[in-house]
PDB file of C-alpha atoms in Angstrom:
ATOM      1  CA  MET A   1     124.103 113.934 102.358  1.00  0.00           C
ATOM      2  CA  SER A   2     121.220 115.693 104.027  1.00  0.00           C
ATOM      3  CA  ALA A   3     118.009 115.021 105.842  1.00  0.00           C
ATOM      4  CA  ILE A   4     114.692 116.485 104.807  1.00  0.00           C
ATOM      5  CA  THR A   5     111.935 118.291 106.578  1.00  0.00           C
ATOM      6  CA  SER A   6     108.287 118.007 105.604  1.00  0.00           C
ATOM      7  CA  ASP A   7     105.397 120.347 106.270  1.00  0.00           C
ATOM      8  CA  ARG A   8     101.905 120.742 104.802  1.00  0.00           C
ATOM      9  CA  GLY A   9     102.517 118.336 101.949  1.00  0.00           C
ATOM     10  CA  TRP A  10     106.022 119.567 101.058  1.00  0.00           C
ATOM     11  CA  ALA A  11     109.462 118.065 101.579  1.00  0.00           C
ATOM     12  CA  GLU A  12     112.406 120.459 101.746  1.00  0.00           C
ATOM     13  CA  PHE A  13     115.996 119.354 101.165  1.00  0.00           C
ATOM     14  CA  ARG A  14     118.667 121.372 102.882  1.00  0.00           C
ATOM     15  CA  ALA A  15     121.781 122.773 101.253  1.00  0.00           C
ATOM     16  CA  ALA A  16     123.971 119.673 101.027  1.00  0.00           C
ATOM     17  CA  ALA A  17     121.335 117.816  99.087  1.00  0.00           C
ATOM     18  CA  THR A  18     120.410 120.699  96.811  1.00  0.00           C
ATOM     19  CA  CYS A  19     124.001 121.062  95.651  1.00  0.00           C
ATOM     20  CA  GLU A  20     123.719 117.637  94.022  1.00  0.00           C
ATOM     21  CA  ALA A  21     120.265 118.313  92.617  1.00  0.00           C
ATOM     22  CA  SER A  22     121.237 121.673  91.109  1.00  0.00           C
ATOM     23  CA  ASN A  23     123.623 119.911  88.753  1.00  0.00           C
ATOM     24  CA  THR A  24     120.750 118.113  87.062  1.00  0.00           C
ATOM     25  CA  SER A  25     118.274 119.782  84.755  1.00  0.00           C
ATOM     26  CA  LYS A  26     115.088 118.087  85.926  1.00  0.00           C
ATOM     27  CA  PRO A  27     114.997 118.989  89.660  1.00  0.00           C
ATOM     28  CA  ARG A  28     116.460 122.464  89.059  1.00  0.00           C
ATOM     29  CA  ARG A  29     113.037 123.996  88.451  1.00  0.00           C
ATOM     30  CA  PHE A  30     112.046 123.001  91.996  1.00  0.00           C
ATOM     31  CA  LEU A  31     114.815 125.044  93.634  1.00  0.00           C
ATOM     32  CA  SER A  32     113.536 127.905  95.769  1.00  0.00           C
ATOM     33  CA  PRO A  33     114.850 131.241  94.376  1.00  0.00           C
ATOM     34  CA  VAL A  34     114.905 132.616  97.945  1.00  0.00           C
ATOM     35  CA  SER A  35     116.534 129.893 100.062  1.00  0.00           C
ATOM     36  CA  GLY A  36     118.068 127.723  97.356  1.00  0.00           C
ATOM     37  CA  SER A  37     116.423 124.683  98.948  1.00  0.00           C
ATOM     38  CA  LEU A  38     114.826 121.996  96.842  1.00  0.00           C
ATOM     39  CA  ARG A  39     111.088 121.774  97.571  1.00  0.00           C
ATOM     40  CA  VAL A  40     108.977 118.871  96.339  1.00  0.00           C
ATOM     41  CA  SER A  41     105.209 118.775  96.748  1.00  0.00           C
ATOM     42  CA  LEU A  42     103.213 115.590  97.215  1.00  0.00           C
ATOM     43  CA  TYR A  43     101.585 116.487  93.907  1.00  0.00           C
ATOM     44  CA  GLN A  44     105.040 115.785  92.375  1.00  0.00           C
ATOM     45  CA  ALA A  45     105.297 112.363  94.002  1.00  0.00           C
ATOM     46  CA  GLY A  46     106.706 110.826  90.817  1.00  0.00           C
ATOM     47  CA  LEU A  47     109.850 112.957  91.221  1.00  0.00           C
ATOM     48  CA  TRP A  48     110.678 111.261  94.514  1.00  0.00           C
ATOM     49  CA  GLU A  49     112.084 108.109  92.924  1.00  0.00           C
ATOM     50  CA  GLN A  50     114.236 110.227  90.600  1.00  0.00           C
ATOM     51  CA  LEU A  51     115.703 112.056  93.609  1.00  0.00           C
ATOM     52  CA  VAL A  52     116.446 108.743  95.314  1.00  0.00           C
ATOM     53  CA  ALA A  53     118.219 107.515  92.174  1.00  0.00           C
ATOM     54  CA  LEU A  54     120.281 110.721  92.013  1.00  0.00           C
ATOM     55  CA  GLY A  55     121.437 110.171  95.578  1.00  0.00           C
ATOM     56  CA  VAL A  56     119.807 113.391  96.761  1.00  0.00           C
ATOM     57  CA  VAL A  57     117.763 111.679  99.467  1.00  0.00           C
ATOM     58  CA  ALA A  58     119.787 110.293 102.343  1.00  0.00           C
ATOM     59  CA  GLU A  59     117.239 110.292 105.164  1.00  0.00           C
ATOM     60  CA  GLN A  60     113.596 109.908 104.218  1.00  0.00           C
ATOM     61  CA  SER A  61     110.923 111.239 106.508  1.00  0.00           C
ATOM     62  CA  ALA A  62     108.711 108.336 107.587  1.00  0.00           C
ATOM     63  CA  ALA A  63     105.577 110.429 107.171  1.00  0.00           C
ATOM     64  CA  TRP A  64     106.688 111.615 103.742  1.00  0.00           C
ATOM     65  CA  GLN A  65     107.489 108.049 102.656  1.00  0.00           C
ATOM     66  CA  GLN A  66     104.059 106.897 103.776  1.00  0.00           C
ATOM     67  CA  ARG A  67     102.282 109.703 101.947  1.00  0.00           C
ATOM     68  CA  VAL A  68     104.203 109.291  98.721  1.00  0.00           C
ATOM     69  CA  GLY A  69     103.736 105.520  98.885  1.00  0.00           C
ATOM     70  CA  ALA A  70      99.993 105.963  99.256  1.00  0.00           C
ATOM     71  CA  LEU A  71      99.862 108.170  96.184  1.00  0.00           C
ATOM     72  CA  LEU A  72     101.974 105.858  94.054  1.00  0.00           C
ATOM     73  CA  SER A  73     100.276 102.625  95.074  1.00  0.00           C
ATOM     74  CA  GLY A  74      96.843 103.530  96.424  1.00  0.00           C
ATOM     75  CA  PRO A  75      93.453 103.669  94.707  1.00  0.00           C
ATOM     76  CA  GLY A  76      93.749 105.687  91.521  1.00  0.00           C
ATOM     77  CA  SER A  77      97.188 104.334  90.651  1.00  0.00           C
ATOM     78  CA  ALA A  78      97.646 101.699  87.960  1.00  0.00           C
ATOM     79  CA  GLY A  79      95.980  98.415  88.854  1.00  0.00           C
ATOM     80  CA  ALA A  80      95.083  99.476  92.379  1.00  0.00           C
ATOM     81  CA  LEU A  81      91.360 100.230  92.115  1.00  0.00           C
ATOM     82  CA  ALA A  82      90.554  96.637  93.106  1.00  0.00           C
ATOM     83  CA  GLU A  83      92.095  97.368  96.518  1.00  0.00           C
ATOM     84  CA  THR A  84      89.553 100.032  97.482  1.00  0.00           C
ATOM     85  CA  PRO A  85      89.358 100.201 101.288  1.00  0.00           C
ATOM     86  CA  ALA A  86      86.248  98.939 103.028  1.00  0.00           C
ATOM     87  CA  VAL A  87      83.511 101.458 103.698  1.00  0.00           C
ATOM     88  CA  PRO A  88      83.002 101.903 107.457  1.00  0.00           C
ATOM     89  CA  ASP A  89      80.187  99.896 109.049  1.00  0.00           C
ATOM     90  CA  THR A  90      78.799 103.166 110.396  1.00  0.00           C
ATOM     91  CA  VAL A  91      77.758 104.159 106.858  1.00  0.00           C
ATOM     92  CA  GLN A  92      74.217 102.938 106.292  1.00  0.00           C
ATOM     93  CA  ALA A  93      74.323 102.522 102.538  1.00  0.00           C
ATOM     94  CA  THR A  94      75.745 100.221  99.901  1.00  0.00           C
ATOM     95  CA  LEU A  95      78.004 102.157  97.573  1.00  0.00           C
ATOM     96  CA  ARG A  96      77.888 101.440  93.867  1.00  0.00           C
ATOM     97  CA  PRO A  97      81.231 100.428  92.298  1.00  0.00           C
ATOM     98  CA  TYR A  98      82.009 103.934  91.007  1.00  0.00           C
ATOM     99  CA  GLN A  99      81.051 105.403  94.399  1.00  0.00           C
ATOM    100  CA  ALA A 100      83.326 102.931  96.174  1.00  0.00           C
ATOM    101  CA  ALA A 101      86.163 103.944  93.841  1.00  0.00           C
ATOM    102  CA  GLY A 102      85.499 107.620  94.601  1.00  0.00           C
ATOM    103  CA  PHE A 103      85.477 106.900  98.326  1.00  0.00           C
ATOM    104  CA  GLY A 104      88.787 105.026  98.021  1.00  0.00           C
ATOM    105  CA  TRP A 105      90.351 107.937  96.147  1.00  0.00           C
ATOM    106  CA  LEU A 106      89.161 110.442  98.776  1.00  0.00           C
ATOM    107  CA  ARG A 107      90.559 108.165 101.467  1.00  0.00           C
ATOM    108  CA  VAL A 108      94.005 108.123  99.874  1.00  0.00           C
ATOM    109  CA  LEU A 109      93.994 111.921  99.480  1.00  0.00           C
ATOM    110  CA  TRP A 110      93.037 112.315 103.149  1.00  0.00           C
ATOM    111  CA  GLN A 111      95.800 110.007 104.335  1.00  0.00           C
ATOM    112  CA  ALA A 112      98.310 111.799 102.098  1.00  0.00           C
ATOM    113  CA  GLY A 113      97.276 115.219 103.379  1.00  0.00           C
ATOM    114  CA  LEU A 114      96.102 116.409  99.972  1.00  0.00           C
ATOM    115  CA  GLY A 115      92.987 118.050  98.599  1.00  0.00           C
ATOM    116  CA  GLY A 116      91.136 116.955  95.488  1.00  0.00           C
ATOM    117  CA  VAL A 117      88.043 117.429  93.357  1.00  0.00           C
ATOM    118  CA  LEU A 118      85.309 114.787  93.170  1.00  0.00           C
ATOM    119  CA  ALA A 119      83.836 115.809  89.834  1.00  0.00           C
ATOM    120  CA  ASP A 120      80.892 113.435  89.369  1.00  0.00           C
ATOM    121  CA  ASP A 121      77.731 114.779  87.766  1.00  0.00           C
ATOM    122  CA  MET A 122      74.827 115.890  89.938  1.00  0.00           C
ATOM    123  CA  GLY A 123      72.811 113.079  91.459  1.00  0.00           C
ATOM    124  CA  LEU A 124      75.576 110.457  91.398  1.00  0.00           C
ATOM    125  CA  GLY A 125      76.247 110.441  95.132  1.00  0.00           C
ATOM    126  CA  LYS A 126      79.098 112.842  95.835  1.00  0.00           C
ATOM    127  CA  THR A 127      77.633 113.592  99.267  1.00  0.00           C
ATOM    128  CA  LEU A 128      77.476 109.895 100.147  1.00  0.00           C
ATOM    129  CA  GLN A 129      81.063 109.339  99.006  1.00  0.00           C
ATOM    130  CA  THR A 130      82.237 112.313 101.046  1.00  0.00           C
ATOM    131  CA  LEU A 131      80.299 111.225 104.135  1.00  0.00           C
ATOM    132  CA  SER A 132      81.862 107.772 103.806  1.00  0.00           C
ATOM    133  CA  ALA A 133      85.339 109.341 103.672  1.00  0.00           C
ATOM    134  CA  ILE A 134      84.552 111.497 106.719  1.00  0.00           C
ATOM    135  CA  ALA A 135      83.285 108.460 108.635  1.00  0.00           C
ATOM    136  CA  ALA A 136      86.501 106.602 107.788  1.00  0.00           C
ATOM    137  CA  ALA A 137      88.596 109.578 108.919  1.00  0.00           C
ATOM    138  CA  ARG A 138      86.730 109.655 112.220  1.00  0.00           C
ATOM    139  CA  GLN A 139      87.630 106.007 112.783  1.00  0.00           C
ATOM    140  CA  ASP A 140      91.303 106.994 112.616  1.00  0.00           C
ATOM    141  CA  GLY A 141      90.961 108.790 115.951  1.00  0.00           C
ATOM    142  CA  PRO A 142      90.031 112.171 117.444  1.00  0.00           C
ATOM    143  CA  ALA A 143      90.502 115.145 115.148  1.00  0.00           C
ATOM    144  CA  ASP A 144      89.266 118.663 114.541  1.00  0.00           C
ATOM    145  CA  PRO A 145      85.785 119.028 113.021  1.00  0.00           C
ATOM    146  CA  ILE A 146      85.541 118.865 109.240  1.00  0.00           C
ATOM    147  CA  LEU A 147      84.108 122.005 107.643  1.00  0.00           C
ATOM    148  CA  VAL A 148      81.670 121.539 104.762  1.00  0.00           C
ATOM    149  CA  VAL A 149      80.998 124.715 102.772  1.00  0.00           C
ATOM    150  CA  ALA A 150      78.049 124.453 100.410  1.00  0.00           C
ATOM    151  CA  PRO A 151      75.510 126.611  98.585  1.00  0.00           C
ATOM    152  CA  THR A 152      72.876 127.952 100.990  1.00  0.00           C
ATOM    153  CA  SER A 153      70.162 125.903  99.295  1.00  0.00           C
ATOM    154  CA  VAL A 154      71.821 122.560 100.101  1.00  0.00           C
ATOM    155  CA  VAL A 155      73.035 123.118 103.672  1.00  0.00           C
ATOM    156  CA  SER A 156      69.882 121.457 105.040  1.00  0.00           C
ATOM    157  CA  THR A 157      70.260 118.659 102.488  1.00  0.00           C
ATOM    158  CA  TRP A 158      73.766 117.956 103.759  1.00  0.00           C
ATOM    159  CA  VAL A 159      72.478 117.707 107.319  1.00  0.00           C
ATOM    160  CA  SER A 160      69.624 115.360 106.381  1.00  0.00           C
ATOM    161  CA  GLU A 161      71.876 113.175 104.204  1.00  0.00           C
ATOM    162  CA  ALA A 162      74.347 112.870 107.071  1.00  0.00           C
ATOM    163  CA  ALA A 163      71.549 111.815 109.430  1.00  0.00           C
ATOM    164  CA  ARG A 164      70.370 109.256 106.861  1.00  0.00           C
ATOM    165  CA  PHE A 165      73.664 107.711 105.753  1.00  0.00           C
ATOM    166  CA  ALA A 166      76.049 108.388 108.671  1.00  0.00           C
ATOM    167  CA  PRO A 167      73.914 108.869 111.787  1.00  0.00           C
ATOM    168  CA  GLY A 168      76.949 108.327 113.996  1.00  0.00           C
ATOM    169  CA  LEU A 169      78.474 111.622 112.878  1.00  0.00           C
ATOM    170  CA  ARG A 170      77.741 114.652 115.021  1.00  0.00           C
ATOM    171  CA  VAL A 171      76.732 117.338 112.540  1.00  0.00           C
ATOM    172  CA  VAL A 172      76.203 121.035 113.270  1.00  0.00           C
ATOM    173  CA  ALA A 173      74.706 123.448 110.733  1.00  0.00           C
ATOM    174  CA  ILE A 174      75.580 127.137 110.958  1.00  0.00           C
ATOM    175  CA  THR A 175      72.965 129.166 109.100  1.00  0.00           C
ATOM    176  CA  GLU A 176      73.363 132.663 110.580  1.00  0.00           C
ATOM    177  CA  THR A 177      76.018 135.361 110.571  1.00  0.00           C
ATOM    178  CA  GLY A 178      78.116 136.000 113.644  1.00  0.00           C
ATOM    179  CA  ARG A 179      76.087 139.109 114.444  1.00  0.00           C
ATOM    180  CA  ARG A 180      72.832 137.146 114.554  1.00  0.00           C
ATOM    181  CA  ARG A 181      74.382 134.289 116.498  1.00  0.00           C
ATOM    182  CA  ALA A 182      75.428 136.777 119.182  1.00  0.00           C
ATOM    183  CA  ALA A 183      77.502 134.891 121.773  1.00  0.00           C
ATOM    184  CA  ALA A 184      77.431 131.570 119.909  1.00  0.00           C
ATOM    185  CA  ALA A 185      80.886 131.575 118.296  1.00  0.00           C
ATOM    186  CA  VAL A 186      81.793 129.124 115.543  1.00  0.00           C
ATOM    187  CA  ALA A 187      84.425 127.529 117.792  1.00  0.00           C
ATOM    188  CA  ALA A 188      81.842 126.919 120.530  1.00  0.00           C
ATOM    189  CA  LEU A 189      79.298 125.470 118.105  1.00  0.00           C
ATOM    190  CA  ALA A 190      81.930 123.190 116.569  1.00  0.00           C
ATOM    191  CA  ALA A 191      83.468 122.028 119.850  1.00  0.00           C
ATOM    192  CA  ASP A 192      81.606 118.724 120.031  1.00  0.00           C
ATOM    193  CA  ALA A 193      80.970 118.256 116.303  1.00  0.00           C
ATOM    194  CA  ASP A 194      82.465 115.897 113.761  1.00  0.00           C
ATOM    195  CA  VAL A 195      81.166 117.970 110.852  1.00  0.00           C
ATOM    196  CA  VAL A 196      80.230 121.646 110.590  1.00  0.00           C
ATOM    197  CA  VAL A 197      78.087 122.594 107.600  1.00  0.00           C
ATOM    198  CA  THR A 198      77.693 126.187 106.480  1.00  0.00           C
ATOM    199  CA  SER A 199      77.343 128.271 103.313  1.00  0.00           C
ATOM    200  CA  TYR A 200      79.791 130.082 101.056  1.00  0.00           C
ATOM    201  CA  THR A 201      78.116 133.380 101.948  1.00  0.00           C
ATOM    202  CA  LEU A 202      78.534 132.936 105.700  1.00  0.00           C
ATOM    203  CA  VAL A 203      82.168 131.875 105.376  1.00  0.00           C
ATOM    204  CA  ARG A 204      82.847 134.984 103.317  1.00  0.00           C
ATOM    205  CA  LEU A 205      81.106 137.284 105.817  1.00  0.00           C
ATOM    206  CA  ASP A 206      82.682 135.701 108.927  1.00  0.00           C
ATOM    207  CA  GLU A 207      85.977 134.487 107.457  1.00  0.00           C
ATOM    208  CA  ALA A 208      88.107 135.415 110.475  1.00  0.00           C
ATOM    209  CA  GLU A 209      85.856 133.469 112.828  1.00  0.00           C
ATOM    210  CA  TYR A 210      85.943 130.323 110.675  1.00  0.00           C
ATOM    211  CA  ARG A 211      89.731 130.505 110.418  1.00  0.00           C
ATOM    212  CA  GLU A 212      89.957 130.198 114.208  1.00  0.00           C
TER     213      GLU A 212
END
């Protein structure tokens, strides 16, 4: 039997475990052609129970268990939408039922370390749902600033909506290229921020600086 390691939303089973899995047709497609290890993404959370049943998993990473459990039982799973987490008191708005469901889904994705797409139509409150999720994440404890990349025309809207609905968030807007900002580096501007808002164009032009 073998332990697993997990990193960036993946669990990797070392050789002893993959020997067992390679004898079954279903997990075989998840074997790495380079290392021979079995790699399972959080997006394949449903496969986890099959691996447990096959006896592949001997030691389960606590973090991985928590993330997979959130995906299989959290908002968005069957019958779980009624358990949508409470919107933080710092959000100065009452979310409509569909907005509360969207917030709950974003919350689960955040806790599971996954990305997602909130694909509501324009005008239905995607910004409010996202601000609510950011406010909830900030209640979890100190963390790096969250980067919001938006069309140039709505950067100011994001800042004003944040001030209106989540005034407790420290929001910084970056609206100039690195050359025009001179000594004001992105890292320095973001140092005391909860949220950094900028445009697609500026991220493309100053990609290396934003990656830092």
